[in-house]
PDB file of C-alpha atoms in Angstrom:
ATOM      1  CA  ARG B   1     -10.208 -29.631  25.155  1.00  0.00           C
ATOM      2  CA  ILE B   2     -12.077 -28.823  21.929  1.00  0.00           C
ATOM      3  CA  MET B   3      -8.871 -27.698  20.211  1.00  0.00           C
ATOM      4  CA  HIS B   4      -7.090 -30.850  21.345  1.00  0.00           C
ATOM      5  CA  ILE B   5      -9.923 -32.990  19.943  1.00  0.00           C
ATOM      6  CA  ALA B   6      -9.870 -31.040  16.680  1.00  0.00           C
ATOM      7  CA  ARG B   7      -6.146 -31.747  16.291  1.00  0.00           C
ATOM      8  CA  GLU B   8      -6.731 -35.441  17.083  1.00  0.00           C
ATOM      9  CA  TYR B   9      -9.267 -35.577  14.251  1.00  0.00           C
ATOM     10  CA  GLY B  10      -6.758 -34.060  11.858  1.00  0.00           C
ATOM     11  CA  TYR B  11      -8.184 -30.551  11.626  1.00  0.00           C
ATOM     12  CA  ARG B  12      -5.578 -28.056  10.494  1.00  0.00           C
ATOM     13  CA  SER B  13      -7.160 -24.618  10.971  1.00  0.00           C
ATOM     14  CA  HIS B  14      -4.167 -22.244  10.642  1.00  0.00           C
ATOM     15  CA  ASP B  15      -2.288 -24.609   8.355  1.00  0.00           C
ATOM     16  CA  ALA B  16      -5.219 -25.008   5.940  1.00  0.00           C
ATOM     17  CA  GLY B  17      -4.729 -21.461   4.625  1.00  0.00           C
ATOM     18  CA  THR B  18      -8.458 -20.904   4.132  1.00  0.00           C
ATOM     19  CA  CYS B  19      -9.752 -21.170   7.688  1.00  0.00           C
ATOM     20  CA  GLY B  20     -10.688 -17.943   9.403  1.00  0.00           C
ATOM     21  CA  LEU B  21     -11.493 -17.060  12.973  1.00  0.00           C
ATOM     22  CA  HIS B  22     -14.433 -14.665  12.773  1.00  0.00           C
ATOM     23  CA  ILE B  23     -15.400 -12.787  15.936  1.00  0.00           C
ATOM     24  CA  HIS B  24     -18.956 -11.483  16.240  1.00  0.00           C
ATOM     25  CA  MET B  25     -19.615  -8.609  18.618  1.00  0.00           C
ATOM     26  CA  SER B  26     -23.150  -7.616  19.529  1.00  0.00           C
ATOM     27  CA  ARG B  27     -24.213  -4.298  18.047  1.00  0.00           C
ATOM     28  CA  ASN B  28     -25.920  -3.596  21.380  1.00  0.00           C
ATOM     29  CA  ALA B  29     -22.488  -3.636  23.041  1.00  0.00           C
ATOM     30  CA  PHE B  30     -21.630  -0.517  21.036  1.00  0.00           C
ATOM     31  CA  GLY B  31     -24.443   1.610  22.436  1.00  0.00           C
ATOM     32  CA  VAL B  32     -28.108   1.868  23.287  1.00  0.00           C
ATOM     33  CA  THR B  33     -29.207   3.914  20.299  1.00  0.00           C
ATOM     34  CA  LEU B  34     -28.493   3.301  16.633  1.00  0.00           C
ATOM     35  CA  ASP B  35     -26.548   6.583  16.481  1.00  0.00           C
ATOM     36  CA  GLU B  36     -24.317   5.528  19.401  1.00  0.00           C
ATOM     37  CA  GLN B  37     -23.750   2.138  17.806  1.00  0.00           C
ATOM     38  CA  GLU B  38     -22.817   3.656  14.445  1.00  0.00           C
ATOM     39  CA  LYS B  39     -20.454   6.172  16.066  1.00  0.00           C
ATOM     40  CA  ASN B  40     -18.638   3.518  18.077  1.00  0.00           C
ATOM     41  CA  ILE B  41     -18.496   0.969  15.260  1.00  0.00           C
ATOM     42  CA  THR B  42     -17.018   3.697  13.062  1.00  0.00           C
ATOM     43  CA  LYS B  43     -14.288   4.240  15.667  1.00  0.00           C
ATOM     44  CA  LEU B  44     -13.516   0.518  15.559  1.00  0.00           C
ATOM     45  CA  ILE B  45     -13.223   0.596  11.776  1.00  0.00           C
ATOM     46  CA  TYR B  46     -11.053   3.700  12.001  1.00  0.00           C
ATOM     47  CA  ILE B  47      -8.630   1.997  14.414  1.00  0.00           C
ATOM     48  CA  ILE B  48      -8.358  -1.084  12.236  1.00  0.00           C
ATOM     49  CA  GLU B  49      -7.741   1.018   9.132  1.00  0.00           C
ATOM     50  CA  LYS B  50      -5.285   3.394  10.799  1.00  0.00           C
ATOM     51  CA  TYR B  51      -3.239   0.508  12.183  1.00  0.00           C
ATOM     52  CA  TRP B  52      -3.821  -1.870   9.286  1.00  0.00           C
ATOM     53  CA  ASN B  53      -0.190  -2.996   9.082  1.00  0.00           C
ATOM     54  CA  GLN B  54       0.021  -3.787  12.800  1.00  0.00           C
ATOM     55  CA  ILE B  55      -3.391  -5.478  12.829  1.00  0.00           C
ATOM     56  CA  LYS B  56      -2.396  -7.462   9.739  1.00  0.00           C
ATOM     57  CA  ARG B  57       0.681  -8.770  11.558  1.00  0.00           C
ATOM     58  CA  PHE B  58      -1.506  -9.752  14.502  1.00  0.00           C
ATOM     59  CA  THR B  59      -3.996 -11.658  12.306  1.00  0.00           C
ATOM     60  CA  ARG B  60      -1.435 -14.103  10.844  1.00  0.00           C
ATOM     61  CA  ARG B  61      -3.185 -13.830   7.468  1.00  0.00           C
ATOM     62  CA  THR B  62      -1.266 -13.194   4.296  1.00  0.00           C
ATOM     63  CA  GLU B  63      -1.976 -10.168   2.125  1.00  0.00           C
ATOM     64  CA  ARG B  64      -3.615 -12.492  -0.402  1.00  0.00           C
ATOM     65  CA  GLU B  65      -5.855 -14.049   2.263  1.00  0.00           C
ATOM     66  CA  LEU B  66      -6.898 -10.658   3.597  1.00  0.00           C
ATOM     67  CA  ASN B  67      -7.699  -9.403   0.098  1.00  0.00           C
ATOM     68  CA  ARG B  68      -9.880 -12.439  -0.497  1.00  0.00           C
ATOM     69  CA  TRP B  69     -11.655 -12.878   2.848  1.00  0.00           C
ATOM     70  CA  ALA B  70     -11.255  -9.678   4.886  1.00  0.00           C
ATOM     71  CA  ARG B  71     -10.103  -6.773   2.762  1.00  0.00           C
ATOM     72  CA  SER B  72      -9.484  -3.288   4.015  1.00  0.00           C
ATOM     73  CA  TYR B  73     -12.031  -0.534   3.563  1.00  0.00           C
ATOM     74  CA  LEU B  74      -9.317   1.769   2.236  1.00  0.00           C
ATOM     75  CA  SER B  75      -6.659   1.625  -0.415  1.00  0.00           C
ATOM     76  CA  ASP B  76      -3.036   2.098   0.649  1.00  0.00           C
ATOM     77  CA  THR B  77      -3.201   5.676  -0.688  1.00  0.00           C
ATOM     78  CA  GLU B  78      -6.344   6.442   1.307  1.00  0.00           C
ATOM     79  CA  ARG B  79      -4.847   4.873   4.431  1.00  0.00           C
ATOM     80  CA  GLU B  80      -1.804   7.151   4.169  1.00  0.00           C
ATOM     81  CA  LYS B  81      -4.230  10.080   4.481  1.00  0.00           C
ATOM     82  CA  ILE B  82      -6.489   8.481   7.091  1.00  0.00           C
ATOM     83  CA  GLU B  83      -6.525  11.654   9.185  1.00  0.00           C
ATOM     84  CA  GLU B  84      -8.548  13.220   6.359  1.00  0.00           C
ATOM     85  CA  VAL B  85     -11.075  10.381   6.176  1.00  0.00           C
ATOM     86  CA  LYS B  86     -14.435  11.246   7.678  1.00  0.00           C
ATOM     87  CA  GLY B  87     -15.928   8.706  10.050  1.00  0.00           C
ATOM     88  CA  LYS B  88     -19.271   8.689   8.271  1.00  0.00           C
ATOM     89  CA  HIS B  89     -17.419   7.850   5.051  1.00  0.00           C
ATOM     90  CA  LEU B  90     -16.042   4.669   6.641  1.00  0.00           C
ATOM     91  CA  ALA B  91     -19.398   3.590   8.042  1.00  0.00           C
ATOM     92  CA  LEU B  92     -21.201   4.201   4.748  1.00  0.00           C
ATOM     93  CA  ARG B  93     -18.499   2.402   2.774  1.00  0.00           C
ATOM     94  CA  GLY B  94     -18.761  -0.563   5.121  1.00  0.00           C
ATOM     95  CA  LYS B  95     -22.431  -0.964   4.257  1.00  0.00           C
ATOM     96  CA  THR B  96     -21.712  -1.262   0.540  1.00  0.00           C
ATOM     97  CA  LEU B  97     -18.605  -3.464   0.383  1.00  0.00           C
ATOM     98  CA  GLY B  98     -20.246  -6.828   1.049  1.00  0.00           C
ATOM     99  CA  LYS B  99     -19.253  -9.371   3.648  1.00  0.00           C
ATOM    100  CA  TYR B 100     -15.631 -10.030   2.653  1.00  0.00           C
ATOM    101  CA  VAL B 101     -14.226  -7.020   4.495  1.00  0.00           C
ATOM    102  CA  ALA B 102     -12.246  -6.767   7.731  1.00  0.00           C
ATOM    103  CA  VAL B 103     -15.266  -5.424   9.627  1.00  0.00           C
ATOM    104  CA  ASN B 104     -18.411  -6.906   8.150  1.00  0.00           C
ATOM    105  CA  LEU B 105     -21.510  -4.813   8.855  1.00  0.00           C
ATOM    106  CA  GLU B 106     -24.017  -6.969   6.968  1.00  0.00           C
ATOM    107  CA  HIS B 107     -25.356  -8.763  10.057  1.00  0.00           C
ATOM    108  CA  SER B 108     -28.297  -7.040  11.717  1.00  0.00           C
ATOM    109  CA  GLN B 109     -27.385  -8.016  15.299  1.00  0.00           C
ATOM    110  CA  THR B 110     -23.588  -8.252  15.199  1.00  0.00           C
ATOM    111  CA  VAL B 111     -20.413  -6.690  13.878  1.00  0.00           C
ATOM    112  CA  GLU B 112     -18.161  -9.396  12.444  1.00  0.00           C
ATOM    113  CA  LEU B 113     -14.380  -9.112  12.595  1.00  0.00           C
ATOM    114  CA  ARG B 114     -13.187 -11.408   9.769  1.00  0.00           C
ATOM    115  CA  LEU B 115      -9.500 -10.559   9.979  1.00  0.00           C
ATOM    116  CA  PHE B 116      -8.021 -13.439  11.880  1.00  0.00           C
ATOM    117  CA  ARG B 117      -6.502 -16.617  10.546  1.00  0.00           C
ATOM    118  CA  GLY B 118      -7.910 -19.770  12.131  1.00  0.00           C
ATOM    119  CA  THR B 119      -6.057 -21.333  15.043  1.00  0.00           C
ATOM    120  CA  LEU B 120      -5.975 -24.442  17.162  1.00  0.00           C
ATOM    121  CA  ASN B 121      -3.527 -22.764  19.532  1.00  0.00           C
ATOM    122  CA  LEU B 122      -5.368 -21.851  22.728  1.00  0.00           C
ATOM    123  CA  THR B 123      -3.076 -18.937  23.583  1.00  0.00           C
ATOM    124  CA  THR B 124      -3.554 -17.412  20.128  1.00  0.00           C
ATOM    125  CA  PHE B 125      -7.310 -17.927  20.409  1.00  0.00           C
ATOM    126  CA  TYR B 126      -7.409 -16.159  23.794  1.00  0.00           C
ATOM    127  CA  ALA B 127      -5.174 -13.334  22.529  1.00  0.00           C
ATOM    128  CA  THR B 128      -7.524 -12.789  19.577  1.00  0.00           C
ATOM    129  CA  LEU B 129     -10.596 -12.620  21.794  1.00  0.00           C
ATOM    130  CA  GLN B 130      -8.750 -10.314  24.178  1.00  0.00           C
ATOM    131  CA  LEU B 131      -7.733  -7.995  21.323  1.00  0.00           C
ATOM    132  CA  CYS B 132     -11.352  -7.692  20.240  1.00  0.00           C
ATOM    133  CA  GLU B 133     -12.487  -6.953  23.784  1.00  0.00           C
ATOM    134  CA  ALA B 134      -9.643  -4.456  24.284  1.00  0.00           C
ATOM    135  CA  LEU B 135     -10.503  -2.659  21.029  1.00  0.00           C
ATOM    136  CA  HIS B 136     -14.112  -2.506  22.190  1.00  0.00           C
ATOM    137  CA  HIS B 137     -12.944  -0.974  25.474  1.00  0.00           C
ATOM    138  CA  VAL B 138     -11.038   1.744  23.603  1.00  0.00           C
ATOM    139  CA  VAL B 139     -13.905   2.667  21.276  1.00  0.00           C
ATOM    140  CA  MET B 140     -16.322   2.851  24.195  1.00  0.00           C
ATOM    141  CA  HIS B 141     -14.082   4.996  26.418  1.00  0.00           C
ATOM    142  CA  TYR B 142     -12.355   7.393  23.995  1.00  0.00           C
ATOM    143  CA  ASP B 143     -13.809   9.872  21.555  1.00  0.00           C
ATOM    144  CA  ILE B 144     -12.778   9.943  17.923  1.00  0.00           C
ATOM    145  CA  ASP B 145     -10.452  12.925  18.404  1.00  0.00           C
ATOM    146  CA  SER B 146      -8.542  11.092  21.150  1.00  0.00           C
ATOM    147  CA  ILE B 147      -8.341   7.981  18.982  1.00  0.00           C
ATOM    148  CA  ARG B 148      -7.077  10.012  16.013  1.00  0.00           C
ATOM    149  CA  MET B 149      -4.217  11.331  18.173  1.00  0.00           C
ATOM    150  CA  MET B 150      -3.182   7.890  19.445  1.00  0.00           C
ATOM    151  CA  THR B 151      -0.054   6.242  18.153  1.00  0.00           C
ATOM    152  CA  TRP B 152       0.120   2.456  17.961  1.00  0.00           C
ATOM    153  CA  LYS B 153       2.086   2.470  21.218  1.00  0.00           C
ATOM    154  CA  THR B 154      -0.558   4.615  22.918  1.00  0.00           C
ATOM    155  CA  LEU B 155      -3.362   2.427  21.601  1.00  0.00           C
ATOM    156  CA  VAL B 156      -1.698  -0.724  22.941  1.00  0.00           C
ATOM    157  CA  HIS B 157      -1.149   0.963  26.289  1.00  0.00           C
ATOM    158  CA  ARG B 158      -4.839   1.970  26.406  1.00  0.00           C
ATOM    159  CA  MET B 159      -5.863  -1.587  25.541  1.00  0.00           C
ATOM    160  CA  LEU B 160      -3.696  -3.140  28.235  1.00  0.00           C
ATOM    161  CA  VAL B 161      -3.797  -0.574  31.052  1.00  0.00           C
ATOM    162  CA  HIS B 162      -7.269  -1.405  32.388  1.00  0.00           C
ATOM    163  CA  THR B 163      -7.299  -5.083  31.551  1.00  0.00           C
ATOM    164  CA  LYS B 164      -5.727  -8.310  32.601  1.00  0.00           C
ATOM    165  CA  TYR B 165      -4.880  -9.915  29.278  1.00  0.00           C
ATOM    166  CA  PRO B 166      -1.723 -11.967  29.735  1.00  0.00           C
ATOM    167  CA  GLU B 167      -2.183 -13.839  26.443  1.00  0.00           C
ATOM    168  CA  LEU B 168      -2.719 -10.632  24.485  1.00  0.00           C
ATOM    169  CA  LYS B 169       0.325  -8.976  26.005  1.00  0.00           C
ATOM    170  CA  GLU B 170       2.515 -12.017  25.314  1.00  0.00           C
ATOM    171  CA  TYR B 171       1.173 -12.402  21.782  1.00  0.00           C
ATOM    172  CA  LEU B 172       1.841  -8.725  21.003  1.00  0.00           C
ATOM    173  CA  LYS B 173       5.425  -9.255  22.191  1.00  0.00           C
ATOM    174  CA  GLU B 174       5.842 -12.405  20.077  1.00  0.00           C
ATOM    175  CA  ARG B 175       4.601 -10.625  16.952  1.00  0.00           C
ATOM    176  CA  GLY B 176       6.830  -7.584  17.545  1.00  0.00           C
ATOM    177  CA  LEU B 177       3.847  -5.345  18.228  1.00  0.00           C
ATOM    178  CA  LEU B 178       4.637  -4.275  21.780  1.00  0.00           C
TER     179      LEU B 178
END
């Protein structure tokens, strides 16, 4: 209903080109202790960086928009050698890059995913929330070595196998990511 009302009032969200859908996830959801939280948040950053091109396609943002509002932690050259990147390096870098990065760590109580283009499409909105929850599931149930060995196909399977996310599955198909 809210999205319908927004459209009635002339809001454009996706079509504006500057509107983002930012998802905040509680830091407490990543673990009880600070060490657990940091470890699991680092795995989330690692997944996003390793599969940057696929995630970028999912987000509906242009390269220019991502560079302005939600840039990558790594350069293209660094991403090509992501297997060599140390997890601590990603977490430390995230604390010094400011808020305009894909995974913003500047909030004390939340981790902010800034990647997604705004939407007034309910299915896209649900798929985005489901992706975030599915990524959380993966980082909480797999260690970093298992995540490093995953291909995109394996990651998607892991995200969908234990969940009932019809919008996410359909959206991944539509975007050529399944």
